[in-house]
Amino acid sequence: MEHKAKILLADDSAAIRALISEILTDAGFNVITAEDGQDALDKIYKENPDLLILDYEMPHKTGFEVVQDVRSHTGYLNTPIIIFTAVTDKGTKLEGLGLDIDDYLTKPTDGDEVVARVKLLLKRSRQKMDSNPLTRLPGNPSIQARIEREISAKHKFAVLYCDLNNFKAFNDRYGFGEGDKVLLATSRLLVQAAQQDPSSFVGHVGGDDFIIVCALDKAEPIAQQIVDGMNRMAPSFYNDTDRAQGYMISTNRRGEREKFNFLSVGIGIVHNSLKELTSFAQVSSIGSELKCLAKKHEGSYYAVDRRS
């Protein structure tokens, strides 16, 4: 949440530090101040702030020198950085872009603009950190937030828990590169099916687990489109030999050679039409049960919670 975000503000002017610190504190941020470049570095590595605002010209180390140091550490590659400067020439800004600086604020600046820029960069940072690096779909924090939002709204909705069958065996047989192609194709299939509900949400839990949140009346049509789509495209992932025989030979979890059917999808549909859903944990628990039930069927299948 934005109100918990920690901001490191570094400027050698005590007046500017006091002014900007007050503006950000009033906006609900936790502000740490530094009076020069070296002080900024010391506090960055000690406090691990969510965003940096650095003066361009400071004693000991300039703002750009601080950026160079920070970006050399893997853990800070995605930390949003704003340079606070009175310098407006194009060359300076181009140099900053080369250092992976996210934004500039020109002195003097408006308090509302400072807050707006900070909020925007924090939002982008959360989205970037949350999304799955392969599929670019939202990850667990966004998934939980969306489901909790639906619960709070108290209207009818459904959550589809989607899991690929025989994916580990496929990875063992064909390699992780081919496995990634399967995950990308699956994500595209889910996104396309979810378009039946324009307000739907598609998330990637991780590995071969995905989630769709949608309107209740669209849940089964979406699930059926996914099942049909997976049945059509699954054979294309295999080589000619496996495709001709209709199965593959791979290693099971006990390390034994075994015959595996083509990839398929198991879907568990959780909804609140028969009983109230009260928490994300409850939805996840029911979804896991239903997904396991769906996976017991041969081929792609979806199971709907019928319990009241």
Coordinates of C-alpha atoms in Angstrom, one line a residue:
M1 CA 0.0 0.0 0.0
E2 CA 1.2 3.5 -0.8
H3 CA 0.7 4.8 2.8
K4 CA 3.4 2.3 4.0
A5 CA 5.9 3.2 1.3
K6 CA 9.3 4.4 2.5
I7 CA 10.9 7.3 0.6
L8 CA 14.6 8.3 0.8
L9 CA 15.0 12.0 0.2
A10 CA 18.6 13.3 -0.3
D11 CA 19.3 17.0 -0.7
D12 CA 22.1 19.2 0.8
S13 CA 19.6 22.0 1.3
A14 CA 18.0 21.7 4.8
A15 CA 15.1 23.9 3.6
I16 CA 14.3 21.7 0.6
R17 CA 14.6 18.6 2.8
A18 CA 12.1 20.0 5.3
L19 CA 9.7 21.2 2.6
I20 CA 9.6 18.0 0.5
S21 CA 9.7 15.8 3.6
E22 CA 6.6 17.6 5.0
I23 CA 4.7 17.3 1.7
L24 CA 5.4 13.5 1.5
T25 CA 4.7 12.9 5.1
D26 CA 1.4 14.7 4.9
A27 CA 0.6 12.4 1.9
G28 CA 1.1 9.4 4.1
F29 CA 4.6 8.3 3.2
N30 CA 7.4 7.4 5.6
V31 CA 10.3 9.7 4.7
I32 CA 14.0 9.2 5.5
T33 CA 16.3 12.2 4.8
A34 CA 19.9 12.4 3.9
E35 CA 22.1 15.5 3.6
D36 CA 24.6 14.4 1.0
G37 CA 25.4 11.6 -1.4
Q38 CA 27.4 9.4 0.9
D39 CA 24.8 9.8 3.7
A40 CA 22.1 8.8 1.1
L41 CA 24.0 5.6 0.2
D42 CA 24.5 4.6 3.8
K43 CA 20.8 5.0 4.5
I44 CA 19.7 3.3 1.3
Y45 CA 21.5 0.1 2.2
K46 CA 20.5 0.3 5.8
E47 CA 16.8 1.3 5.4
N48 CA 16.0 -0.3 2.0
P49 CA 13.5 2.4 0.8
D50 CA 10.8 1.8 -1.8
L51 CA 11.8 4.9 -3.8
L52 CA 14.6 7.4 -4.0
I53 CA 14.5 11.2 -4.5
L54 CA 18.1 12.4 -5.1
D55 CA 19.4 15.9 -5.6
Y56 CA 21.5 16.2 -8.8
E57 CA 24.3 18.2 -7.1
M58 CA 25.3 17.1 -3.6
P59 CA 28.6 17.0 -1.6
H60 CA 30.7 13.8 -1.4
K61 CA 28.7 12.0 -4.1
T62 CA 26.4 13.5 -6.7
G63 CA 22.9 12.2 -7.4
F64 CA 24.2 10.4 -10.5
E65 CA 27.1 8.8 -8.6
V66 CA 24.6 7.5 -6.0
V67 CA 22.5 6.0 -8.8
Q68 CA 25.5 4.3 -10.3
D69 CA 26.3 2.7 -7.0
V70 CA 22.7 1.7 -6.3
R71 CA 22.1 0.2 -9.7
S72 CA 25.3 -1.9 -9.4
H73 CA 23.5 -4.0 -6.7
T74 CA 21.0 -6.5 -8.0
G75 CA 18.5 -5.9 -5.2
Y76 CA 18.1 -2.3 -6.3
L77 CA 17.8 -2.7 -10.1
N78 CA 14.0 -2.0 -9.9
T79 CA 14.0 0.6 -7.2
P80 CA 12.3 3.8 -8.6
I81 CA 14.6 6.8 -8.7
I82 CA 13.7 10.5 -9.1
I83 CA 16.4 13.1 -9.7
F84 CA 15.6 16.5 -8.1
T85 CA 17.4 19.2 -10.0
A86 CA 17.6 22.8 -11.2
V87 CA 19.5 21.7 -14.3
T88 CA 17.3 21.4 -17.3
D89 CA 19.7 20.8 -20.2
K90 CA 19.1 17.9 -22.6
G91 CA 22.6 16.4 -22.1
T92 CA 22.2 15.9 -18.4
K93 CA 18.8 14.2 -18.8
L94 CA 20.1 11.9 -21.5
E95 CA 23.0 10.9 -19.2
G96 CA 20.4 10.2 -16.4
L97 CA 18.4 8.0 -18.7
G98 CA 21.5 6.0 -19.5
L99 CA 21.8 5.4 -15.7
D100 CA 18.2 4.0 -15.6
I101 CA 16.7 7.0 -13.8
D102 CA 12.9 6.9 -13.8
D103 CA 11.9 10.5 -13.6
Y104 CA 13.0 14.1 -13.0
L105 CA 11.6 16.9 -10.8
T106 CA 12.7 20.4 -11.6
K107 CA 13.3 22.9 -8.8
P108 CA 11.2 24.7 -7.7
T109 CA 8.5 22.1 -7.9
D110 CA 4.8 21.9 -6.9
G111 CA 3.9 19.7 -3.9
D112 CA 1.0 18.1 -5.7
E113 CA 3.3 17.1 -8.6
V114 CA 5.8 15.5 -6.2
V115 CA 3.1 13.4 -4.6
A116 CA 1.6 12.4 -8.0
R117 CA 5.0 11.4 -9.5
V118 CA 5.9 9.4 -6.4
K119 CA 2.5 7.5 -6.4
L120 CA 2.8 6.8 -10.2
L121 CA 6.3 5.3 -9.9
L122 CA 5.4 3.2 -6.9
K123 CA 2.3 1.9 -8.7
R124 CA 4.4 1.0 -11.8
S125 CA 7.1 -0.6 -9.5
R126 CA 4.5 -2.8 -7.8
Q127 CA 3.1 -3.9 -11.2
K128 CA 6.5 -4.7 -12.5
M129 CA 7.5 -6.7 -9.5
D130 CA 4.2 -8.5 -9.3
S131 CA 3.9 -9.7 -12.9
N132 CA 5.1 -13.1 -13.9
P133 CA 8.4 -12.6 -15.9
L134 CA 7.4 -15.2 -18.6
T135 CA 3.7 -14.6 -19.2
R136 CA 3.5 -11.0 -17.9
L137 CA 0.3 -11.8 -16.2
P138 CA -0.4 -10.4 -12.6
G139 CA 1.0 -12.6 -9.8
N140 CA -0.2 -13.5 -6.3
P141 CA -0.5 -10.1 -4.7
S142 CA -2.8 -8.9 -7.5
I143 CA -4.7 -12.2 -7.5
Q144 CA -5.4 -11.9 -3.8
A145 CA -6.4 -8.3 -4.1
R146 CA -8.8 -9.0 -6.9
I147 CA -10.5 -11.9 -5.1
E148 CA -10.8 -9.9 -1.9
R149 CA -12.3 -7.0 -3.9
E150 CA -15.0 -9.4 -5.3
I151 CA -15.8 -10.8 -1.9
S152 CA -16.2 -7.2 -0.5
A153 CA -18.5 -6.2 -3.3
K154 CA -20.9 -9.0 -2.5
H155 CA -22.0 -9.7 -6.0
K156 CA -22.0 -13.0 -7.8
F157 CA -18.6 -14.1 -9.1
A158 CA -16.5 -17.1 -9.9
V159 CA -12.9 -18.1 -9.7
L160 CA -11.4 -20.6 -12.1
Y161 CA -8.3 -22.4 -10.8
C162 CA -6.5 -23.8 -13.8
D163 CA -3.7 -26.4 -13.7
L164 CA -1.9 -28.3 -16.5
N165 CA -1.9 -32.1 -16.3
N166 CA 1.4 -33.9 -17.1
F167 CA 3.4 -30.7 -17.3
K168 CA 6.3 -31.9 -15.2
A169 CA 6.6 -35.0 -17.3
F170 CA 6.5 -32.9 -20.5
N171 CA 9.3 -30.7 -19.1
D172 CA 11.4 -33.7 -18.3
R173 CA 10.8 -35.1 -21.8
Y174 CA 11.1 -31.9 -23.9
G175 CA 13.0 -29.5 -21.7
F176 CA 12.2 -26.2 -20.0
G177 CA 12.4 -24.2 -23.2
E178 CA 9.5 -26.1 -24.7
G179 CA 7.8 -26.0 -21.4
D180 CA 7.9 -22.2 -21.5
K181 CA 6.3 -22.3 -24.9
V182 CA 3.4 -24.3 -23.4
L183 CA 2.9 -21.8 -20.6
L184 CA 2.9 -18.9 -23.0
A185 CA 0.4 -20.6 -25.2
T186 CA -1.8 -21.5 -22.2
S187 CA -1.7 -18.0 -20.9
R188 CA -2.9 -16.7 -24.4
L189 CA -5.7 -19.3 -24.4
L190 CA -6.9 -18.2 -21.0
V191 CA -6.7 -14.5 -21.8
Q192 CA -8.7 -15.1 -25.0
A193 CA -11.3 -17.2 -23.3
A194 CA -11.7 -14.7 -20.5
Q195 CA -12.6 -12.0 -23.0
Q196 CA -16.2 -13.4 -22.8
D197 CA -16.4 -11.3 -19.7
P198 CA -14.8 -7.8 -20.4
S199 CA -14.3 -7.2 -16.7
S200 CA -12.6 -10.5 -16.0
F201 CA -9.1 -10.9 -14.5
V202 CA -6.4 -13.4 -15.5
G203 CA -3.5 -14.1 -13.1
H204 CA -0.5 -16.5 -13.1
V205 CA 0.0 -18.1 -9.7
G206 CA 3.3 -19.6 -10.8
G207 CA 4.5 -22.7 -12.7
D208 CA 1.5 -24.2 -14.5
D209 CA -1.1 -22.7 -12.2
F210 CA -3.4 -19.9 -13.4
I211 CA -6.5 -18.1 -12.1
I212 CA -9.4 -16.4 -13.8
V213 CA -11.9 -14.2 -11.9
C214 CA -15.1 -13.5 -13.8
A215 CA -18.8 -13.0 -13.6
L216 CA -20.7 -16.1 -12.4
D217 CA -22.7 -16.6 -15.6
K218 CA -19.5 -16.6 -17.7
A219 CA -17.5 -19.1 -15.6
E220 CA -18.6 -22.3 -17.4
P221 CA -18.5 -20.9 -20.9
I222 CA -15.0 -19.6 -20.3
A223 CA -14.0 -23.0 -18.8
Q224 CA -15.4 -24.9 -21.8
Q225 CA -13.6 -22.6 -24.2
I226 CA -10.3 -23.4 -22.4
V227 CA -11.0 -27.1 -22.4
D228 CA -11.8 -27.1 -26.1
G229 CA -8.8 -24.9 -26.9
M230 CA -6.4 -27.1 -25.0
N231 CA -7.7 -30.2 -26.7
R232 CA -7.0 -28.6 -30.0
M233 CA -3.6 -27.3 -29.4
A234 CA -2.0 -29.9 -27.1
P235 CA -0.8 -32.3 -29.9
S236 CA 1.1 -29.4 -31.5
F237 CA 3.5 -29.4 -28.6
Y238 CA 4.8 -32.9 -29.3
N239 CA 7.2 -34.3 -32.0
D240 CA 5.9 -36.4 -34.9
T241 CA 6.6 -39.8 -33.1
D242 CA 4.7 -38.9 -29.9
R243 CA 1.9 -37.2 -31.9
A244 CA 1.4 -40.3 -34.0
Q245 CA 1.2 -42.7 -31.1
G246 CA -0.9 -40.3 -29.0
Y247 CA 1.2 -40.3 -25.9
M248 CA 4.8 -39.8 -24.7
I249 CA 7.2 -41.8 -22.5
S250 CA 8.7 -39.8 -19.7
T251 CA 9.9 -40.2 -16.1
N252 CA 7.4 -40.1 -13.2
R253 CA 7.9 -38.7 -9.7
R254 CA 9.4 -42.0 -8.6
G255 CA 12.0 -41.9 -11.3
E256 CA 10.4 -44.6 -13.3
R257 CA 9.6 -44.6 -17.1
E258 CA 5.9 -44.3 -17.7
K259 CA 3.4 -43.6 -20.5
F260 CA 1.8 -40.1 -20.2
N261 CA -1.2 -38.7 -22.1
F262 CA -0.9 -35.4 -23.9
L263 CA -1.1 -32.2 -21.9
S264 CA -4.5 -31.2 -20.7
V265 CA -6.1 -28.7 -18.2
G266 CA -7.9 -29.3 -15.0
I267 CA -10.2 -26.5 -13.8
G268 CA -11.9 -26.0 -10.5
I269 CA -14.7 -23.4 -10.4
V270 CA -15.3 -21.7 -7.1
H271 CA -18.4 -19.4 -6.8
N272 CA -20.7 -17.8 -4.3
S273 CA -24.1 -18.6 -5.7
L274 CA -24.8 -21.4 -3.3
K275 CA -22.8 -20.3 -0.2
E276 CA -21.0 -17.2 0.9
L277 CA -17.3 -16.8 0.3
T278 CA -15.7 -14.8 3.1
S279 CA -11.9 -14.9 2.6
F280 CA -9.1 -15.4 0.0
A281 CA -7.9 -18.5 2.0
Q282 CA -11.4 -20.1 1.8
V283 CA -11.5 -19.5 -1.9
S284 CA -8.0 -21.0 -2.4
S285 CA -8.9 -24.0 -0.3
I286 CA -12.0 -24.8 -2.2
G287 CA -10.2 -24.2 -5.5
S288 CA -7.5 -26.6 -4.7
E289 CA -10.1 -29.3 -3.8
L290 CA -12.0 -28.8 -7.1
K291 CA -8.8 -28.7 -9.2
C292 CA -7.7 -32.0 -7.7
L293 CA -11.2 -33.4 -8.6
A294 CA -10.9 -32.2 -12.1
K295 CA -7.5 -33.7 -12.6
K296 CA -8.8 -37.2 -11.7
H297 CA -10.7 -37.1 -15.1
E298 CA -8.8 -38.1 -18.2
G299 CA -8.1 -35.2 -20.5
S300 CA -9.2 -31.6 -20.0
Y301 CA -12.1 -31.2 -17.6
Y302 CA -13.7 -28.6 -15.3
A303 CA -15.4 -29.2 -12.0
V304 CA -17.9 -26.8 -10.5
D305 CA -18.6 -26.6 -6.7
R306 CA -22.1 -27.8 -6.3
R307 CA -22.1 -27.8 -2.5
S308 CA -24.4 -25.5 -0.6

